[in-house]
Amino acid sequence: MSDTPFGFGLPPEEPDDGDEGKKKDQQSGGGQGPANPFGFGGLPGAGGFGAPGADNPFAAMFGSLNPNDLGAAFQQLGQMLSYEGGPVNWDMAKQIARQTVSQGTADGTKDASVGPAERTAVQEAVRLADLWLDDATSLPSGAGSAVAWSRAEWVEATLPAWKELVDPVAERVGTAMGDVLPEEMQAMAGPLIGMMRSMGGAMFGTQIGQAVGVLAGEVVGSTDIGLPLGPAGKAALLPLNIESFGKDLGVAQEEVRLYLALREAAHQRLFAHVPWLRSHLFGAVDGYARGIKVDTAKLEDVVGQFDPQNPEQLQDALQQGMFQPEDTPEQKAALARLETALALVEGWVDAVVHAAAKPRLASADALRETLRRRRASGGPAEQTFATLIGLELRPRRLRDASRLWASLTDARGVDGRDGLWAHPDMLPTASDLDDPDGFVHREQLDFSELDKMLGEAAGGSTEKPDLKKKEDDKAEGDDTE
């Protein structure tokens, strides 16, 4: 965890080049995430770093506030103050995300509609990727369809998943805002509390919208962060971002697209055929959010001094850091559960994709290492979500998990390796990543009989066990002794 009050998350991955890498990292400031505790300052929002929208989230909504913008500015302010929905103003988040996407990325690349040729290329790449994966995993195809998205389409398709991730944290903030006043004063202060919650929902919505918009310019599919963000059974790739990703790699565009299609299709297989996995990951995020503690003393000071004519006062308070994780066994367990699960997902995908690509793509090794480093280091948008959700959604132990899955393949074969996904209790733990050989050669629990019994019970089986026969068998065994 970092020392920033709400920008807490996982420590950066150990550099591959040892102490020299650490020195470089310290000099560049990499891997620590934003120092801002709630992420409102220095956000790569409208126009990139240093632009008006970067330091002030309201600038992203109101523009430069020249006379021609004032009408729209006041209209949006009215919408913000009249918001009565949940803890996050998701309408505003969607609007800001679309605006951020429309402004393009820092390299000047603008979003564009996906043409028929690009859609066909993506569909063919996913189809071929699924054929190759059949030899590398026992899990069948999980992609009922393959789609090519623009950045704007990615925003639209993934907002429901972000809502599920962020709402638990935002709910904690909204509840705290209503609880800081004495009960006898809450009735009189109802309008003020309502305004504060509206402002909180708007600020969450603005921040999330900007981060989603920036992330839309970086991702190459629907599973880049290790969580299933898109609709189930739909493998999605972003041709424009794939082109940007592969531009300086010296690898043919077709190979880059096919390798990324392998990763997307592998994720789809895992989430489609391990039904408990999605709820396991999202549940760990929710469990962690429940442990977030709000500094009510600081919040009381903010409420007491709140000036409705100066709504940015709330933003300043959030920047000063009112949110801290609870240092409890439950909180640590939730963190460890999510960290390990993310590493296992990414490690399995890494191992399976490498097995499928290595014999067929000359650039498999280079692309694998590029994706590993990209995934481990994260980008500005991932760091922003670390401040929003309180977690860095990237596995620190990807390489450890990938080695463990590869060892399992050698020791038990593809079926034995993939069979571990049948039940969460069969998966490796954090300590197993420390001792992969011990896990690989340890006898695993067999849940097949238990699952059979549960299935029969669920099916309403009326067949009763022959208890008399069991007693007779037991008596014969006693006589034998």
Short mmCIF file of C-alpha atoms in Angstrom, two decimals:
data_model
loop_
_atom_site.label_atom_id
_atom_site.label_comp_id
_atom_site.label_asym_id
_atom_site.label_seq_id
_atom_site.Cartn_x
_atom_site.Cartn_y
_atom_site.Cartn_z
CA MET A 1 0.00 0.00 0.00
CA SER A 2 1.08 3.55 -0.60
CA ASP A 3 1.12 6.24 2.05
CA THR A 4 -1.36 8.51 0.33
CA PRO A 5 -4.70 8.55 2.17
CA PHE A 6 -6.95 7.42 -0.68
CA GLY A 7 -4.43 6.63 -3.38
CA PHE A 8 -3.61 3.43 -1.60
CA GLY A 9 -2.93 0.36 -3.66
CA LEU A 10 -0.41 -2.31 -4.33
CA PRO A 11 3.32 -1.56 -4.34
CA PRO A 12 4.94 -1.32 -7.76
CA GLU A 13 6.31 -4.47 -9.33
CA GLU A 14 9.98 -5.14 -8.64
CA PRO A 15 12.04 -3.96 -11.63
CA ASP A 16 13.61 -6.74 -13.65
CA ASP A 17 17.02 -5.05 -13.59
CA GLY A 18 17.37 -4.99 -9.80
CA ASP A 19 18.82 -1.98 -8.00
CA GLU A 20 19.52 -0.15 -11.23
CA GLY A 21 15.86 -0.43 -12.14
CA LYS A 22 14.88 0.88 -8.73
CA LYS A 23 17.07 3.96 -9.20
CA LYS A 24 15.49 4.65 -12.57
CA ASP A 25 12.05 4.18 -11.11
CA GLN A 26 12.74 6.57 -8.26
CA GLN A 27 14.10 9.18 -10.62
CA SER A 28 11.15 8.97 -12.93
CA GLY A 29 8.55 8.62 -10.18
CA GLY A 30 7.09 5.62 -11.93
CA GLY A 31 4.90 2.98 -10.34
CA GLN A 32 3.76 5.05 -7.38
CA GLY A 33 0.49 6.32 -8.83
CA PRO A 34 -0.77 9.85 -8.32
CA ALA A 35 0.29 11.57 -5.11
CA ASN A 36 -3.09 13.28 -5.03
CA PRO A 37 -5.16 11.30 -2.51
CA PHE A 38 -8.37 11.44 -4.52
CA GLY A 39 -6.95 11.97 -7.96
CA PHE A 40 -8.54 15.29 -8.90
CA GLY A 41 -5.28 17.10 -9.66
CA GLY A 42 -3.06 16.32 -12.62
CA LEU A 43 -5.58 13.93 -14.17
CA PRO A 44 -4.95 13.15 -17.80
CA GLY A 45 -8.34 14.53 -18.76
CA ALA A 46 -9.43 16.83 -21.51
CA GLY A 47 -6.46 17.73 -23.63
CA GLY A 48 -3.98 15.68 -21.61
CA PHE A 49 -1.79 16.74 -18.69
CA GLY A 50 -1.67 20.44 -18.02
CA ALA A 51 -4.81 21.19 -19.98
CA PRO A 52 -7.70 23.04 -18.29
CA GLY A 53 -9.55 19.79 -17.63
CA ALA A 54 -6.52 18.17 -16.05
CA ASP A 55 -6.30 20.20 -12.86
CA ASN A 56 -9.96 21.12 -12.47
CA PRO A 57 -12.68 18.56 -13.17
CA PHE A 58 -15.22 21.35 -13.56
CA ALA A 59 -13.23 22.69 -16.50
CA ALA A 60 -13.97 19.45 -18.33
CA MET A 61 -17.67 20.16 -17.90
CA PHE A 62 -17.69 23.92 -18.39
CA GLY A 63 -14.95 24.34 -21.01
CA SER A 64 -12.94 27.57 -20.92
CA LEU A 65 -15.88 29.52 -19.50
CA ASN A 66 -15.85 32.12 -22.26
CA PRO A 67 -19.14 33.98 -22.80
CA ASN A 68 -20.30 31.52 -25.44
CA ASP A 69 -19.95 28.65 -22.95
CA LEU A 70 -21.77 30.24 -20.02
CA GLY A 71 -25.22 29.05 -21.04
CA ALA A 72 -24.13 25.44 -21.26
CA ALA A 73 -22.09 25.83 -18.08
CA PHE A 74 -25.04 26.98 -16.00
CA GLN A 75 -27.26 24.34 -17.54
CA GLN A 76 -24.81 21.62 -16.51
CA LEU A 77 -24.44 23.16 -13.06
CA GLY A 78 -28.19 22.98 -12.66
CA GLN A 79 -28.19 19.35 -13.73
CA MET A 80 -25.41 18.63 -11.26
CA LEU A 81 -27.19 20.21 -8.31
CA SER A 82 -30.54 18.64 -9.17
CA TYR A 83 -29.12 15.11 -9.41
CA GLU A 84 -30.97 12.74 -7.07
CA GLY A 85 -29.68 9.34 -8.19
CA GLY A 86 -27.11 7.00 -6.65
CA PRO A 87 -23.69 7.81 -5.25
CA VAL A 88 -22.24 8.51 -8.71
CA ASN A 89 -23.77 10.70 -11.40
CA TRP A 90 -23.30 8.17 -14.18
CA ASP A 91 -25.02 10.32 -16.78
CA MET A 92 -22.35 12.92 -16.19
CA ALA A 93 -19.63 10.23 -16.17
CA LYS A 94 -20.78 9.03 -19.58
CA GLN A 95 -20.93 12.57 -20.96
CA ILE A 96 -17.42 13.45 -19.71
CA ALA A 97 -16.01 10.14 -21.01
CA ARG A 98 -17.45 10.78 -24.47
CA GLN A 99 -16.06 14.33 -24.47
CA THR A 100 -12.62 13.07 -23.43
CA VAL A 101 -12.65 10.43 -26.17
CA SER A 102 -13.67 12.97 -28.80
CA GLN A 103 -10.65 15.15 -27.97
CA GLY A 104 -8.26 12.34 -28.90
CA THR A 105 -5.16 10.97 -27.20
CA ALA A 106 -1.92 12.76 -26.38
CA ASP A 107 -0.32 11.58 -29.62
CA GLY A 108 -3.04 13.32 -31.61
CA THR A 109 -4.98 10.18 -32.57
CA LYS A 110 -8.70 10.88 -32.87
CA ASP A 111 -11.43 8.30 -32.42
CA ALA A 112 -13.05 7.00 -35.59
CA SER A 113 -15.84 4.66 -36.54
CA VAL A 114 -14.78 1.10 -37.31
CA GLY A 115 -15.05 0.20 -40.97
CA PRO A 116 -16.23 -3.09 -42.52
CA ALA A 117 -12.68 -4.21 -43.35
CA GLU A 118 -11.55 -3.74 -39.74
CA ARG A 119 -14.57 -5.58 -38.40
CA THR A 120 -13.87 -8.50 -40.72
CA ALA A 121 -10.19 -8.56 -39.72
CA VAL A 122 -11.11 -8.70 -36.02
CA GLN A 123 -13.67 -11.46 -36.54
CA GLU A 124 -11.18 -13.55 -38.51
CA ALA A 125 -8.44 -12.99 -35.93
CA VAL A 126 -10.70 -14.11 -33.07
CA ARG A 127 -11.87 -17.13 -35.07
CA LEU A 128 -8.29 -18.20 -35.76
CA ALA A 129 -7.27 -17.49 -32.17
CA ASP A 130 -10.01 -19.81 -30.91
CA LEU A 131 -8.76 -22.59 -33.18
CA TRP A 132 -5.24 -22.23 -31.84
CA LEU A 133 -6.44 -22.14 -28.22
CA ASP A 134 -8.20 -25.48 -28.65
CA ASP A 135 -4.77 -27.11 -28.50
CA ALA A 136 -3.64 -25.11 -25.47
CA THR A 137 -6.57 -25.40 -23.05
CA SER A 138 -9.38 -27.79 -22.23
CA LEU A 139 -11.82 -24.92 -21.75
CA PRO A 140 -14.02 -24.52 -24.84
CA SER A 141 -14.57 -21.28 -26.69
CA GLY A 142 -16.28 -18.60 -24.62
CA ALA A 143 -16.82 -16.02 -27.36
CA GLY A 144 -20.20 -16.30 -29.00
CA SER A 145 -19.34 -13.32 -31.18
CA ALA A 146 -16.41 -11.07 -32.03
CA VAL A 147 -16.80 -7.32 -32.37
CA ALA A 148 -14.58 -4.38 -33.29
CA TRP A 149 -15.21 -1.29 -31.17
CA SER A 150 -14.33 2.34 -31.49
CA ARG A 151 -13.20 4.07 -28.30
CA ALA A 152 -16.65 5.58 -27.83
CA GLU A 153 -18.25 2.15 -28.19
CA TRP A 154 -15.87 0.78 -25.56
CA VAL A 155 -17.05 3.51 -23.17
CA GLU A 156 -20.70 2.65 -23.74
CA ALA A 157 -20.15 -1.08 -23.34
CA THR A 158 -18.03 -0.99 -20.17
CA LEU A 159 -19.78 1.64 -18.04
CA PRO A 160 -22.07 -0.95 -16.38
CA ALA A 161 -19.02 -2.84 -15.08
CA TRP A 162 -17.38 0.36 -13.82
CA LYS A 163 -20.62 1.18 -12.04
CA GLU A 164 -20.45 -2.15 -10.22
CA LEU A 165 -16.84 -1.49 -9.24
CA VAL A 166 -17.03 2.14 -8.15
CA ASP A 167 -20.47 2.44 -6.57
CA PRO A 168 -19.51 0.63 -3.32
CA VAL A 169 -16.73 3.16 -2.66
CA ALA A 170 -18.88 6.14 -3.60
CA GLU A 171 -21.69 4.84 -1.40
CA ARG A 172 -19.37 4.94 1.59
CA VAL A 173 -18.57 8.57 0.85
CA GLY A 174 -22.22 9.56 0.43
CA THR A 175 -23.24 7.84 3.66
CA ALA A 176 -20.47 9.58 5.55
CA MET A 177 -21.62 12.97 4.25
CA GLY A 178 -25.05 12.39 5.74
CA ASP A 179 -23.78 11.07 9.07
CA VAL A 180 -21.44 13.84 10.12
CA LEU A 181 -24.18 16.12 11.48
CA PRO A 182 -25.91 15.44 14.82
CA GLU A 183 -29.24 13.69 14.37
CA GLU A 184 -31.24 16.64 15.67
CA MET A 185 -29.65 18.88 13.04
CA GLN A 186 -30.04 16.55 10.07
CA ALA A 187 -33.70 17.44 9.54
CA MET A 188 -32.92 21.16 9.36
CA ALA A 189 -29.86 20.59 7.22
CA GLY A 190 -31.63 18.32 4.76
CA PRO A 191 -31.26 20.62 1.72
CA LEU A 192 -27.58 21.16 2.49
CA ILE A 193 -26.93 17.43 2.81
CA GLY A 194 -28.81 16.83 -0.42
CA MET A 195 -26.70 19.44 -2.17
CA MET A 196 -23.50 17.91 -0.83
CA ARG A 197 -24.50 14.46 -2.03
CA SER A 198 -25.36 15.86 -5.43
CA MET A 199 -21.98 17.55 -5.56
CA GLY A 200 -20.26 14.36 -4.43
CA GLY A 201 -22.06 12.36 -7.11
CA ALA A 202 -21.09 14.94 -9.71
CA MET A 203 -17.43 14.97 -8.69
CA PHE A 204 -17.27 11.19 -8.70
CA GLY A 205 -18.99 11.17 -12.08
CA THR A 206 -16.62 13.76 -13.50
CA GLN A 207 -13.52 11.98 -12.27
CA ILE A 208 -14.68 8.56 -13.43
CA GLY A 209 -15.78 9.93 -16.79
CA GLN A 210 -12.39 11.49 -17.41
CA ALA A 211 -10.53 8.33 -16.40
CA VAL A 212 -12.77 6.06 -18.49
CA GLY A 213 -12.30 8.40 -21.44
CA VAL A 214 -8.51 8.27 -21.10
CA LEU A 215 -8.51 4.50 -20.60
CA ALA A 216 -10.55 4.16 -23.80
CA GLY A 217 -7.55 5.56 -25.63
CA GLU A 218 -5.22 2.88 -24.19
CA VAL A 219 -7.08 -0.44 -24.08
CA VAL A 220 -6.96 -2.95 -26.92
CA GLY A 221 -9.88 -5.16 -25.80
CA SER A 222 -12.54 -5.70 -23.16
CA THR A 223 -10.38 -7.61 -20.65
CA ASP A 224 -7.19 -5.52 -20.49
CA ILE A 225 -7.31 -4.96 -16.73
CA GLY A 226 -8.04 -8.60 -15.91
CA LEU A 227 -11.73 -8.04 -15.21
CA PRO A 228 -14.58 -8.76 -17.66
CA LEU A 229 -15.70 -5.22 -18.49
CA GLY A 230 -17.78 -6.00 -21.57
CA PRO A 231 -20.91 -8.09 -22.18
CA ALA A 232 -20.53 -11.81 -21.50
CA GLY A 233 -19.53 -13.96 -24.45
CA LYS A 234 -18.50 -11.05 -26.66
CA ALA A 235 -14.82 -10.87 -27.62
CA ALA A 236 -13.99 -7.24 -28.42
CA LEU A 237 -10.94 -5.55 -29.90
CA LEU A 238 -10.25 -1.88 -30.66
CA PRO A 239 -8.55 -1.66 -34.10
CA LEU A 240 -7.45 1.97 -33.66
CA ASN A 241 -5.68 1.25 -30.36
CA ILE A 242 -4.17 -1.97 -31.70
CA GLU A 243 -2.64 0.05 -34.51
CA SER A 244 -1.18 2.53 -32.01
CA PHE A 245 0.06 -0.28 -29.77
CA GLY A 246 1.93 -2.05 -32.56
CA LYS A 247 3.22 1.03 -34.37
CA ASP A 248 6.77 1.01 -32.96
CA LEU A 249 7.19 -2.71 -32.24
CA GLY A 250 8.59 -3.70 -35.60
CA VAL A 251 6.03 -6.51 -35.84
CA ALA A 252 3.54 -7.03 -38.66
CA GLN A 253 0.13 -5.59 -37.82
CA GLU A 254 -1.54 -8.93 -38.54
CA GLU A 255 0.62 -10.68 -35.94
CA VAL A 256 -0.05 -8.00 -33.32
CA ARG A 257 -3.80 -8.24 -33.90
CA LEU A 258 -3.73 -12.05 -33.78
CA TYR A 259 -1.72 -12.14 -30.54
CA LEU A 260 -4.11 -9.68 -28.88
CA ALA A 261 -7.03 -11.72 -30.19
CA LEU A 262 -5.51 -14.77 -28.48
CA ARG A 263 -5.44 -12.91 -25.17
CA GLU A 264 -9.00 -11.67 -25.54
CA ALA A 265 -10.31 -15.10 -26.55
CA ALA A 266 -8.44 -16.78 -23.66
CA HIS A 267 -10.00 -14.37 -21.15
CA GLN A 268 -13.42 -15.06 -22.65
CA ARG A 269 -12.97 -18.83 -22.21
CA LEU A 270 -12.00 -18.44 -18.60
CA PHE A 271 -14.83 -16.11 -17.59
CA ALA A 272 -17.41 -18.07 -19.59
CA HIS A 273 -16.58 -21.50 -18.16
CA VAL A 274 -15.60 -20.61 -14.59
CA PRO A 275 -18.98 -19.28 -13.46
CA TRP A 276 -17.88 -18.23 -9.98
CA LEU A 277 -14.85 -16.22 -11.12
CA ARG A 278 -16.52 -12.93 -11.99
CA SER A 279 -18.41 -12.69 -8.71
CA HIS A 280 -15.23 -13.72 -6.89
CA LEU A 281 -13.27 -10.79 -8.36
CA PHE A 282 -16.00 -8.18 -8.06
CA GLY A 283 -16.83 -9.45 -4.57
CA ALA A 284 -13.24 -8.87 -3.49
CA VAL A 285 -13.47 -5.26 -4.70
CA ASP A 286 -16.73 -4.80 -2.81
CA GLY A 287 -15.26 -6.40 0.31
CA TYR A 288 -12.34 -4.02 0.18
CA ALA A 289 -14.66 -1.03 -0.29
CA ARG A 290 -16.59 -1.98 2.84
CA GLY A 291 -13.40 -1.52 4.82
CA ILE A 292 -12.84 2.07 3.72
CA LYS A 293 -12.95 4.47 6.64
CA VAL A 294 -13.94 8.12 6.32
CA ASP A 295 -12.25 10.68 8.56
CA THR A 296 -15.48 12.04 10.01
CA ALA A 297 -13.70 14.71 12.06
CA LYS A 298 -12.26 16.27 8.92
CA LEU A 299 -15.57 15.87 7.12
CA GLU A 300 -17.38 17.63 9.99
CA ASP A 301 -15.08 20.60 9.55
CA VAL A 302 -15.87 20.69 5.85
CA VAL A 303 -19.63 20.53 6.48
CA GLY A 304 -19.43 23.27 9.09
CA GLN A 305 -17.58 25.60 6.72
CA PHE A 306 -19.35 24.59 3.50
CA ASP A 307 -20.29 27.51 1.28
CA PRO A 308 -22.92 26.59 -1.34
CA GLN A 309 -21.52 29.35 -3.57
CA ASN A 310 -18.12 27.65 -3.51
CA PRO A 311 -18.80 23.99 -4.42
CA GLU A 312 -15.14 23.35 -5.19
CA GLN A 313 -14.58 23.46 -1.44
CA LEU A 314 -15.68 19.83 -1.36
CA GLN A 315 -13.13 18.99 -4.02
CA ASP A 316 -10.38 20.65 -1.96
CA ALA A 317 -11.42 18.59 1.06
CA LEU A 318 -11.27 15.38 -0.93
CA GLN A 319 -7.80 16.32 -2.13
CA GLN A 320 -6.64 16.70 1.48
CA GLY A 321 -7.39 13.03 2.07
CA MET A 322 -10.42 12.03 4.12
CA PHE A 323 -10.38 8.37 3.15
CA GLN A 324 -8.16 5.65 4.54
CA PRO A 325 -8.24 1.86 4.45
CA GLU A 326 -9.07 -0.02 7.60
CA ASP A 327 -6.01 -1.95 8.73
CA THR A 328 -8.03 -4.99 9.75
CA PRO A 329 -7.63 -8.72 9.04
CA GLU A 330 -10.79 -8.61 6.89
CA GLN A 331 -9.42 -5.74 4.80
CA LYS A 332 -6.07 -7.43 4.33
CA ALA A 333 -7.81 -10.67 3.37
CA ALA A 334 -9.92 -8.89 0.75
CA LEU A 335 -6.80 -7.25 -0.69
CA ALA A 336 -4.88 -10.54 -0.78
CA ARG A 337 -7.85 -12.35 -2.33
CA LEU A 338 -8.17 -9.87 -5.17
CA GLU A 339 -4.43 -9.57 -5.76
CA THR A 340 -3.98 -13.33 -5.96
CA ALA A 341 -7.05 -13.84 -8.15
CA LEU A 342 -5.90 -11.18 -10.62
CA ALA A 343 -2.44 -12.74 -10.77
CA LEU A 344 -3.89 -16.21 -11.36
CA VAL A 345 -6.17 -14.98 -14.15
CA GLU A 346 -3.42 -13.06 -15.90
CA GLY A 347 -0.85 -15.81 -15.33
CA TRP A 348 -3.16 -18.47 -16.81
CA VAL A 349 -3.91 -16.31 -19.85
CA ASP A 350 -0.20 -15.55 -20.30
CA ALA A 351 0.76 -19.24 -20.12
CA VAL A 352 -2.05 -20.47 -22.39
CA VAL A 353 -1.55 -17.77 -25.02
CA HIS A 354 2.20 -18.40 -25.07
CA ALA A 355 1.63 -22.12 -25.60
CA ALA A 356 -0.71 -21.38 -28.51
CA ALA A 357 1.37 -18.63 -30.12
CA LYS A 358 4.95 -19.86 -29.66
CA PRO A 359 4.89 -22.54 -32.39
CA ARG A 360 3.02 -20.30 -34.83
CA LEU A 361 4.16 -16.67 -34.44
CA ALA A 362 7.79 -15.63 -34.83
CA SER A 363 7.15 -12.57 -32.67
CA ALA A 364 5.44 -14.48 -29.83
CA ASP A 365 8.25 -13.95 -27.29
CA ALA A 366 8.62 -10.24 -28.02
CA LEU A 367 4.88 -9.60 -27.87
CA ARG A 368 4.60 -11.58 -24.66
CA GLU A 369 7.26 -9.49 -22.93
CA THR A 370 5.77 -6.24 -24.22
CA LEU A 371 2.34 -7.17 -22.87
CA ARG A 372 3.81 -8.27 -19.53
CA ARG A 373 5.59 -4.97 -19.01
CA ARG A 374 2.62 -2.95 -20.18
CA ARG A 375 0.29 -4.85 -17.85
CA ALA A 376 2.63 -4.66 -14.88
CA SER A 377 3.44 -0.96 -15.12
CA GLY A 378 -0.07 0.29 -15.86
CA GLY A 379 -0.89 3.65 -17.37
CA PRO A 380 -2.16 6.98 -16.03
CA ALA A 381 -5.77 5.88 -16.27
CA GLU A 382 -5.15 2.70 -14.25
CA GLN A 383 -3.39 4.79 -11.62
CA THR A 384 -6.37 7.13 -11.54
CA PHE A 385 -8.69 4.23 -10.84
CA ALA A 386 -6.37 3.25 -8.02
CA THR A 387 -7.43 6.46 -6.31
CA LEU A 388 -11.11 5.95 -7.10
CA ILE A 389 -11.49 2.31 -6.16
CA GLY A 390 -8.60 2.15 -3.74
CA LEU A 391 -6.95 -0.70 -5.63
CA GLU A 392 -4.50 -0.99 -8.47
CA LEU A 393 -6.20 -3.40 -10.84
CA ARG A 394 -3.01 -5.02 -12.04
CA PRO A 395 -1.33 -8.14 -10.71
CA ARG A 396 2.05 -7.69 -9.07
CA ARG A 397 2.78 -11.40 -9.33
CA LEU A 398 1.95 -12.09 -12.95
CA ARG A 399 5.30 -13.75 -13.69
CA ASP A 400 5.09 -15.98 -10.60
CA ALA A 401 1.59 -17.11 -11.55
CA SER A 402 2.55 -17.72 -15.18
CA ARG A 403 5.48 -19.93 -14.10
CA LEU A 404 3.21 -21.88 -11.77
CA TRP A 405 0.62 -22.56 -14.51
CA ALA A 406 3.39 -23.61 -16.91
CA SER A 407 4.79 -26.02 -14.30
CA LEU A 408 1.32 -27.44 -13.72
CA THR A 409 1.00 -28.06 -17.46
CA ASP A 410 4.27 -30.01 -17.47
CA ALA A 411 3.35 -32.01 -14.37
CA ARG A 412 -0.37 -32.69 -14.88
CA GLY A 413 -1.13 -31.86 -18.49
CA VAL A 414 -3.62 -29.37 -19.86
CA ASP A 415 -6.68 -31.10 -18.35
CA GLY A 416 -5.10 -31.36 -14.90
CA ARG A 417 -4.08 -27.71 -14.97
CA ASP A 418 -7.44 -26.36 -16.14
CA GLY A 419 -9.32 -28.65 -13.78
CA LEU A 420 -8.20 -26.48 -10.88
CA TRP A 421 -10.68 -23.81 -11.99
CA ALA A 422 -13.54 -26.17 -11.07
CA HIS A 423 -13.65 -24.88 -7.51
CA PRO A 424 -12.13 -21.78 -5.85
CA ASP A 425 -10.70 -23.86 -3.02
CA MET A 426 -8.59 -25.82 -5.51
CA LEU A 427 -6.73 -22.76 -6.83
CA PRO A 428 -3.23 -21.81 -5.71
CA THR A 429 -2.98 -19.30 -2.87
CA ALA A 430 -0.59 -16.42 -2.34
CA SER A 431 1.75 -18.72 -0.40
CA ASP A 432 1.63 -21.23 -3.28
CA LEU A 433 3.03 -18.54 -5.56
CA ASP A 434 6.00 -18.43 -3.17
CA ASP A 435 6.45 -22.22 -3.44
CA PRO A 436 5.16 -23.27 -6.85
CA ASP A 437 6.97 -26.63 -6.84
CA GLY A 438 5.33 -27.55 -3.57
CA PHE A 439 1.89 -26.79 -4.99
CA VAL A 440 2.51 -28.56 -8.30
CA HIS A 441 3.44 -31.83 -6.62
CA ARG A 442 0.93 -31.64 -3.79
CA GLU A 443 -2.05 -33.95 -4.00
CA GLN A 444 -5.12 -31.86 -4.72
CA LEU A 445 -8.52 -32.32 -3.13
CA ASP A 446 -11.08 -34.12 -5.27
CA PHE A 447 -14.40 -32.29 -5.26
CA SER A 448 -16.05 -34.51 -7.87
CA GLU A 449 -17.97 -36.65 -5.36
CA LEU A 450 -19.09 -33.59 -3.41
CA ASP A 451 -20.26 -31.88 -6.60
CA LYS A 452 -22.12 -35.06 -7.60
CA MET A 453 -23.90 -35.20 -4.24
CA LEU A 454 -24.83 -31.52 -4.46
CA GLY A 455 -26.10 -32.00 -8.00
CA GLU A 456 -28.28 -34.93 -6.95
CA ALA A 457 -29.65 -32.93 -4.03
CA ALA A 458 -30.42 -29.98 -6.29
CA GLY A 459 -32.12 -32.29 -8.76
CA GLY A 460 -34.44 -33.63 -6.08
CA SER A 461 -33.18 -37.19 -6.18
CA THR A 462 -35.51 -39.41 -4.19
CA GLU A 463 -33.22 -42.43 -4.14
CA LYS A 464 -32.26 -43.21 -0.56
CA PRO A 465 -28.98 -44.88 0.43
CA ASP A 466 -29.20 -48.48 1.59
CA LEU A 467 -28.34 -47.90 5.23
CA LYS A 468 -28.90 -51.58 6.13
CA LYS A 469 -26.32 -52.65 3.57
CA LYS A 470 -23.83 -50.15 5.00
CA GLU A 471 -24.41 -51.52 8.49
CA ASP A 472 -23.95 -55.10 7.23
CA ASP A 473 -20.72 -54.14 5.49
CA LYS A 474 -19.48 -52.49 8.65
CA ALA A 475 -20.32 -55.63 10.69
CA GLU A 476 -18.48 -57.85 8.23
CA GLY A 477 -15.48 -55.57 8.47
CA ASP A 478 -15.54 -55.82 12.27
CA ASP A 479 -15.71 -59.64 12.10
CA THR A 480 -12.74 -59.71 9.76
CA GLU A 481 -10.67 -57.80 12.27
#
